[in-house]
Short mmCIF file of C-alpha atoms in Angstrom, two decimals:
data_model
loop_
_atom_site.label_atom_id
_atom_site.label_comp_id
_atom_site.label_asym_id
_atom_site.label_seq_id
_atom_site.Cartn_x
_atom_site.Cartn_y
_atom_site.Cartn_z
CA UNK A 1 43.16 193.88 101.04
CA UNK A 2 44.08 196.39 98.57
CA UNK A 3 45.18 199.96 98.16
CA UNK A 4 46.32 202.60 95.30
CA UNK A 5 47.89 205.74 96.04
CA UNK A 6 48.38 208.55 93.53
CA UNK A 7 51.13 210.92 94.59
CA UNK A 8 49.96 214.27 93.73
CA UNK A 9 46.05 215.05 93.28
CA UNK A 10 47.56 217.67 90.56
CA UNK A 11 50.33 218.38 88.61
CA UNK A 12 51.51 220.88 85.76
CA UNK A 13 53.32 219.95 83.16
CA UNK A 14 54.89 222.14 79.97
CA UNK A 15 53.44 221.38 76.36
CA UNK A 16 56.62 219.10 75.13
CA UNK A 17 57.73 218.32 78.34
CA UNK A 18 58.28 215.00 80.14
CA UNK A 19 54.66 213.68 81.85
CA UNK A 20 55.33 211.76 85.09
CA UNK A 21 52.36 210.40 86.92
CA UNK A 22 53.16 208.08 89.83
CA UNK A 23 51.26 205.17 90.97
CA UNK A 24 52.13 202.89 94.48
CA UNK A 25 49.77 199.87 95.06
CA UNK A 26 49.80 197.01 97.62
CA UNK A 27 47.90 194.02 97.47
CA UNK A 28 47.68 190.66 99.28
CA UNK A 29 48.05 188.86 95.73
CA UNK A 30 49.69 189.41 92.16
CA UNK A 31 47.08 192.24 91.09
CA UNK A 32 46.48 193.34 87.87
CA UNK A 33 47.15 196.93 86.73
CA UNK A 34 45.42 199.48 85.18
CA UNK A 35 45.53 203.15 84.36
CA UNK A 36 42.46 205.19 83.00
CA UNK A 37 41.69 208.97 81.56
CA UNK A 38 38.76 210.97 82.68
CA UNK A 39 37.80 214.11 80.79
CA UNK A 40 35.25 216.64 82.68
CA UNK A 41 31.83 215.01 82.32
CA UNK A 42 33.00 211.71 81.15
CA UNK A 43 33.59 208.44 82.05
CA UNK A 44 36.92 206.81 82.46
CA UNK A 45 38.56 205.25 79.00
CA UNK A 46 41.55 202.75 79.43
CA UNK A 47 44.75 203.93 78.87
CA UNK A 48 46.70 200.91 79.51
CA UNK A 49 46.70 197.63 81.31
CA UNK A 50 49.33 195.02 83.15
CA UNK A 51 48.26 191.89 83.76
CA UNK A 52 51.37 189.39 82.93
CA UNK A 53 54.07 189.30 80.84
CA UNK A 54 56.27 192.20 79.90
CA UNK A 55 56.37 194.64 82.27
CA UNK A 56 56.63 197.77 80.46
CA UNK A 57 53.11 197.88 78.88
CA UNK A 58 52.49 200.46 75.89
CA UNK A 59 48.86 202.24 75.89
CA UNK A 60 46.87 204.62 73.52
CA UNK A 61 47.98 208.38 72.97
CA UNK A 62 51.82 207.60 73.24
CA UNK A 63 51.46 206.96 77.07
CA UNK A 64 53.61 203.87 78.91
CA UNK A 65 53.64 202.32 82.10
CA UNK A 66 56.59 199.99 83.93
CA UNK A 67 55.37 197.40 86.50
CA UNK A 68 57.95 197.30 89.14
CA UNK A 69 57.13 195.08 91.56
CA UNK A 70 60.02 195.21 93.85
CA UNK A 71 58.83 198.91 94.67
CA UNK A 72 55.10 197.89 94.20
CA UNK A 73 54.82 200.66 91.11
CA UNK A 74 52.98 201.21 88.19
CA UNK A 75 54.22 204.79 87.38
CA UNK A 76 52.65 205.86 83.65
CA UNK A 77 54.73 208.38 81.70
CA UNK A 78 55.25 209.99 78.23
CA UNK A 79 57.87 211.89 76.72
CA UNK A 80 56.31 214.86 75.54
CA UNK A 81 52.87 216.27 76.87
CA UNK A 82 50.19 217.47 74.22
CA UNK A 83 47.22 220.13 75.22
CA UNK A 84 44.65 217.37 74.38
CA UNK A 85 46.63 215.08 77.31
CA UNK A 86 44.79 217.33 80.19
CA UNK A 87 42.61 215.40 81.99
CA UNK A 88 42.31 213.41 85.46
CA UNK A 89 43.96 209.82 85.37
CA UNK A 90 43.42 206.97 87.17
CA UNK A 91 45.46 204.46 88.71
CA UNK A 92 43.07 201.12 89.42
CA UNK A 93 44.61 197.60 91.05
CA UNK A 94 41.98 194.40 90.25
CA UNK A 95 42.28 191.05 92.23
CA UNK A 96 39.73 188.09 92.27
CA UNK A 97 38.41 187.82 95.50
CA UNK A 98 35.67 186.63 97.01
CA UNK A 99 34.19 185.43 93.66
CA UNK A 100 34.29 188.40 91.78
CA UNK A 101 36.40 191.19 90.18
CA UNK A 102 37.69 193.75 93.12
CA UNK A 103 39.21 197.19 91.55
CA UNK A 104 40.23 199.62 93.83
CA UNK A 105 40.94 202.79 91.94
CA UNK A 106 42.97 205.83 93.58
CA UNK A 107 42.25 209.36 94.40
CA UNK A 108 43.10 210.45 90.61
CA UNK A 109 45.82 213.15 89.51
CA UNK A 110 44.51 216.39 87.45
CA UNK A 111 47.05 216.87 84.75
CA UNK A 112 47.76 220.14 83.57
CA UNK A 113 49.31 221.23 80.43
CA UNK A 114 50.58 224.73 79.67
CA UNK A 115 51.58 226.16 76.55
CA UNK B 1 29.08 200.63 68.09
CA UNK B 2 29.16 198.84 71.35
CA UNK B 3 29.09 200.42 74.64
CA UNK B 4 27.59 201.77 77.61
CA UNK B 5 24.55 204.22 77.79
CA UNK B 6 23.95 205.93 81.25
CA UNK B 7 20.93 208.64 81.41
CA UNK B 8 20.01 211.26 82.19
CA UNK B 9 23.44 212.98 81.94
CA UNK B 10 22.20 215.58 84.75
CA UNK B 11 19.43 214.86 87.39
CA UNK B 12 17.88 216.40 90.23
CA UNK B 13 16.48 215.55 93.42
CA UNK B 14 13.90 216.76 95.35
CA UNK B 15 14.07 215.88 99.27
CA UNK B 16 12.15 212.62 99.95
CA UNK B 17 12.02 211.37 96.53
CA UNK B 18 13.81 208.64 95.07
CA UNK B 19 15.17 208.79 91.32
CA UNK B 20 16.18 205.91 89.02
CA UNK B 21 19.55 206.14 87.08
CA UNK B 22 19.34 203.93 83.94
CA UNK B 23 22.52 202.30 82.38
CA UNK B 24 22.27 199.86 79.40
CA UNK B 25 25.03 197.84 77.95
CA UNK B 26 25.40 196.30 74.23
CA UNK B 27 29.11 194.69 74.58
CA UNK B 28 27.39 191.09 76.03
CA UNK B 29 29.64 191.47 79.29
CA UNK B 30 27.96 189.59 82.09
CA UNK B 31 29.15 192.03 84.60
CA UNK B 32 28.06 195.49 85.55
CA UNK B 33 28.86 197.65 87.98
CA UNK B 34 27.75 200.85 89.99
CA UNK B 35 30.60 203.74 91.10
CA UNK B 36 30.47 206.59 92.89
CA UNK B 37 32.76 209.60 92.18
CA UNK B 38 33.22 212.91 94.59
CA UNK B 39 35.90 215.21 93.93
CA UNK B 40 39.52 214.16 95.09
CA UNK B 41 38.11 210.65 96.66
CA UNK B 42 38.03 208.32 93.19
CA UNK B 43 35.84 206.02 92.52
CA UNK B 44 33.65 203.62 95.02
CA UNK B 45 31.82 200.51 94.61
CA UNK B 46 28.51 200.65 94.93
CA UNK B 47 26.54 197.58 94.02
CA UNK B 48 27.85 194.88 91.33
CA UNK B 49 26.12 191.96 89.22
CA UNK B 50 27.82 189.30 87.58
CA UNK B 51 24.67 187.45 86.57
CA UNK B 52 20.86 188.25 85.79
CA UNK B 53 19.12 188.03 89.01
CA UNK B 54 21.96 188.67 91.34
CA UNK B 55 24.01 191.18 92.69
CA UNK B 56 25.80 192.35 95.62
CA UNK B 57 25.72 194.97 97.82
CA UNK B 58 29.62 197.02 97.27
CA UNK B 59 31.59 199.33 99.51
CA UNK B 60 28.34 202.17 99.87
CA UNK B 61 25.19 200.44 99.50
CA UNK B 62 23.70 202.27 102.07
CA UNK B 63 20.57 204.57 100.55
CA UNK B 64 20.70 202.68 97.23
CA UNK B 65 19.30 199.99 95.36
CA UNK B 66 19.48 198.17 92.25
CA UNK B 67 17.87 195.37 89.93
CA UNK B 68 19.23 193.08 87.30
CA UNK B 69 15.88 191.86 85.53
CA UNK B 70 18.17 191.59 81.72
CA UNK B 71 22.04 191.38 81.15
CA UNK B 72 21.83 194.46 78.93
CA UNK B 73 20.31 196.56 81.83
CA UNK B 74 21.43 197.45 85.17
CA UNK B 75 19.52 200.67 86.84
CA UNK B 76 20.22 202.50 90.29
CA UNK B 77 17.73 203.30 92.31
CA UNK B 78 18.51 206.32 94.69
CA UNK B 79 16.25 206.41 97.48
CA UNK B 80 15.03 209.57 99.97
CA UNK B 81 17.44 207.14 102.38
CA UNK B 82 20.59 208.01 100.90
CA UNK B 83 21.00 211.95 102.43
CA UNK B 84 23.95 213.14 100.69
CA UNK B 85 23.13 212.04 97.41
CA UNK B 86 25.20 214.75 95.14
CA UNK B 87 27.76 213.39 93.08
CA UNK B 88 28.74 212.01 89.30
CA UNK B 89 27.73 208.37 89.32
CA UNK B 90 29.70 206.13 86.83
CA UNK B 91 28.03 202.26 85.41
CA UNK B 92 31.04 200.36 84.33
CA UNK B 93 30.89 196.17 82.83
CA UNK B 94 33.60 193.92 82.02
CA UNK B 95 33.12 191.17 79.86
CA UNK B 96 33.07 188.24 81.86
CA UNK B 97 32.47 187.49 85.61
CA UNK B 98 35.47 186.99 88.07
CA UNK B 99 37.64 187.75 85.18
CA UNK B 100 40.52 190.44 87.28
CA UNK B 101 42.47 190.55 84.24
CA UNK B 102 39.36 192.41 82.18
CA UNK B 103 39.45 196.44 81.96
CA UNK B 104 35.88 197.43 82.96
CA UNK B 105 34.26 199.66 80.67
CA UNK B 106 32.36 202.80 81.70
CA UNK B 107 29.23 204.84 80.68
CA UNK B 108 29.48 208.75 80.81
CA UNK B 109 28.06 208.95 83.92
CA UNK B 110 24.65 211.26 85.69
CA UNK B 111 25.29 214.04 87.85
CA UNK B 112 23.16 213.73 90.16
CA UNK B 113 21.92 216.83 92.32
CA UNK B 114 20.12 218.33 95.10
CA UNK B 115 17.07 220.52 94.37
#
């Protein structure tokens, strides 16, 4: 079995300020990591991915991620927060089981900027 | 461009009737996928396909049904069974079946509503 959990449904960040949005998973088996952007009316885009290999991943829009697997994170961050980075994001885990892909995605966090 | 097509964008429901979400793919991925999304609970699972022909009921089958007649096409059928059908429903693929490591890519999504 599998689980995500976003802390905070919402936070509020200042335009040029630090963007911290935390991710906890657990899993049964090595999962696979993913975090995703939702604008209103949209579907989700990928941001980012971990699957092996270095554990700091890079994604689109200046936005990073650290696997940390001793405290079963995946916490995505930026430096400085732009207008354009409101939106909901989502933290997703994906294992193989039973014969296909499982992603469990979690509750989302609403990201606000203000100017 | 290659992607995912999901319409209508908004539909409505009368009470007894069943209505047919369409989502088409042109990326070639062999599996599709059907989410639900209600505010502050993420996404759930709620049929997949990895093949034409087959596909499996997800997390919230219950009051749904779908068909997988051509890999490009995967439509949900939501039927007068399903009583609280409001909600923004998402059709995701990813390229290549039982493949964890794979970000799924999503459609925009239909809002669908009670009349």
């Amino acid at each position: 079995a599998q689980s995500v959990t976003q802390l905070g449904s919402h936070v509020s960040v200042s335009e040029g300020a630090l963007v911290l949005l935390r991710c906890n998973y657990s899993s049964s088996v090595p999962p696979y990591l993913f975090w995703y952007v939702q604008y209103p009316n949209q579907g989700l885009q990928l941001l980012l991915k971990y699957t092996t290999g270095a554990t700091l991943v890079k994604g689109i829009n200046g936005f990073e991620a650290e696997f940390k697997k001793s405290e079963t994170s995946f916490h995505l961050t930026k430096p400085s927060a732009h207008m354009s980075d409101a939106a909901e994001y989502f933290c997703a885990v994906s294992i193989f089981s039973g014969g296909y892909q499982k992603v469990t995605f979690g509750t989302g966090t609403k990201l606000q900027v203000i100017p | 461009d290659g992607g995912i097509t999901q319409s209508p964008k908004y539909l409505f429901r009368k009470e007894g009737q069943n209505v047919t979400l369409s989502c088409e793919q042109n990326l070639n991925h062999d599996a599709m996928y059907w989410y639900r999304q209600d505010p502050g609970q993420g996404l759930r699972l709620i049929y997949y396909s990895q093949i034409v022909n087959d596909f499996q009921k997800g997390d919230i089958a219950e009051g749904y049904s779908v068909s997988r007649e051509k890999k490009e096409s995967f439509p949900l059928t939501v039927t007068s069974a399903q009583k609280n059908p409001t909600a923004f429903y998402l059709c995701a693929s990813s390229i290549r079946r039982g493949a964890s490591n794979q970000p799924q890519h999503f459609g925009d999504g239909t809002r669908l509503s009670i009349l």
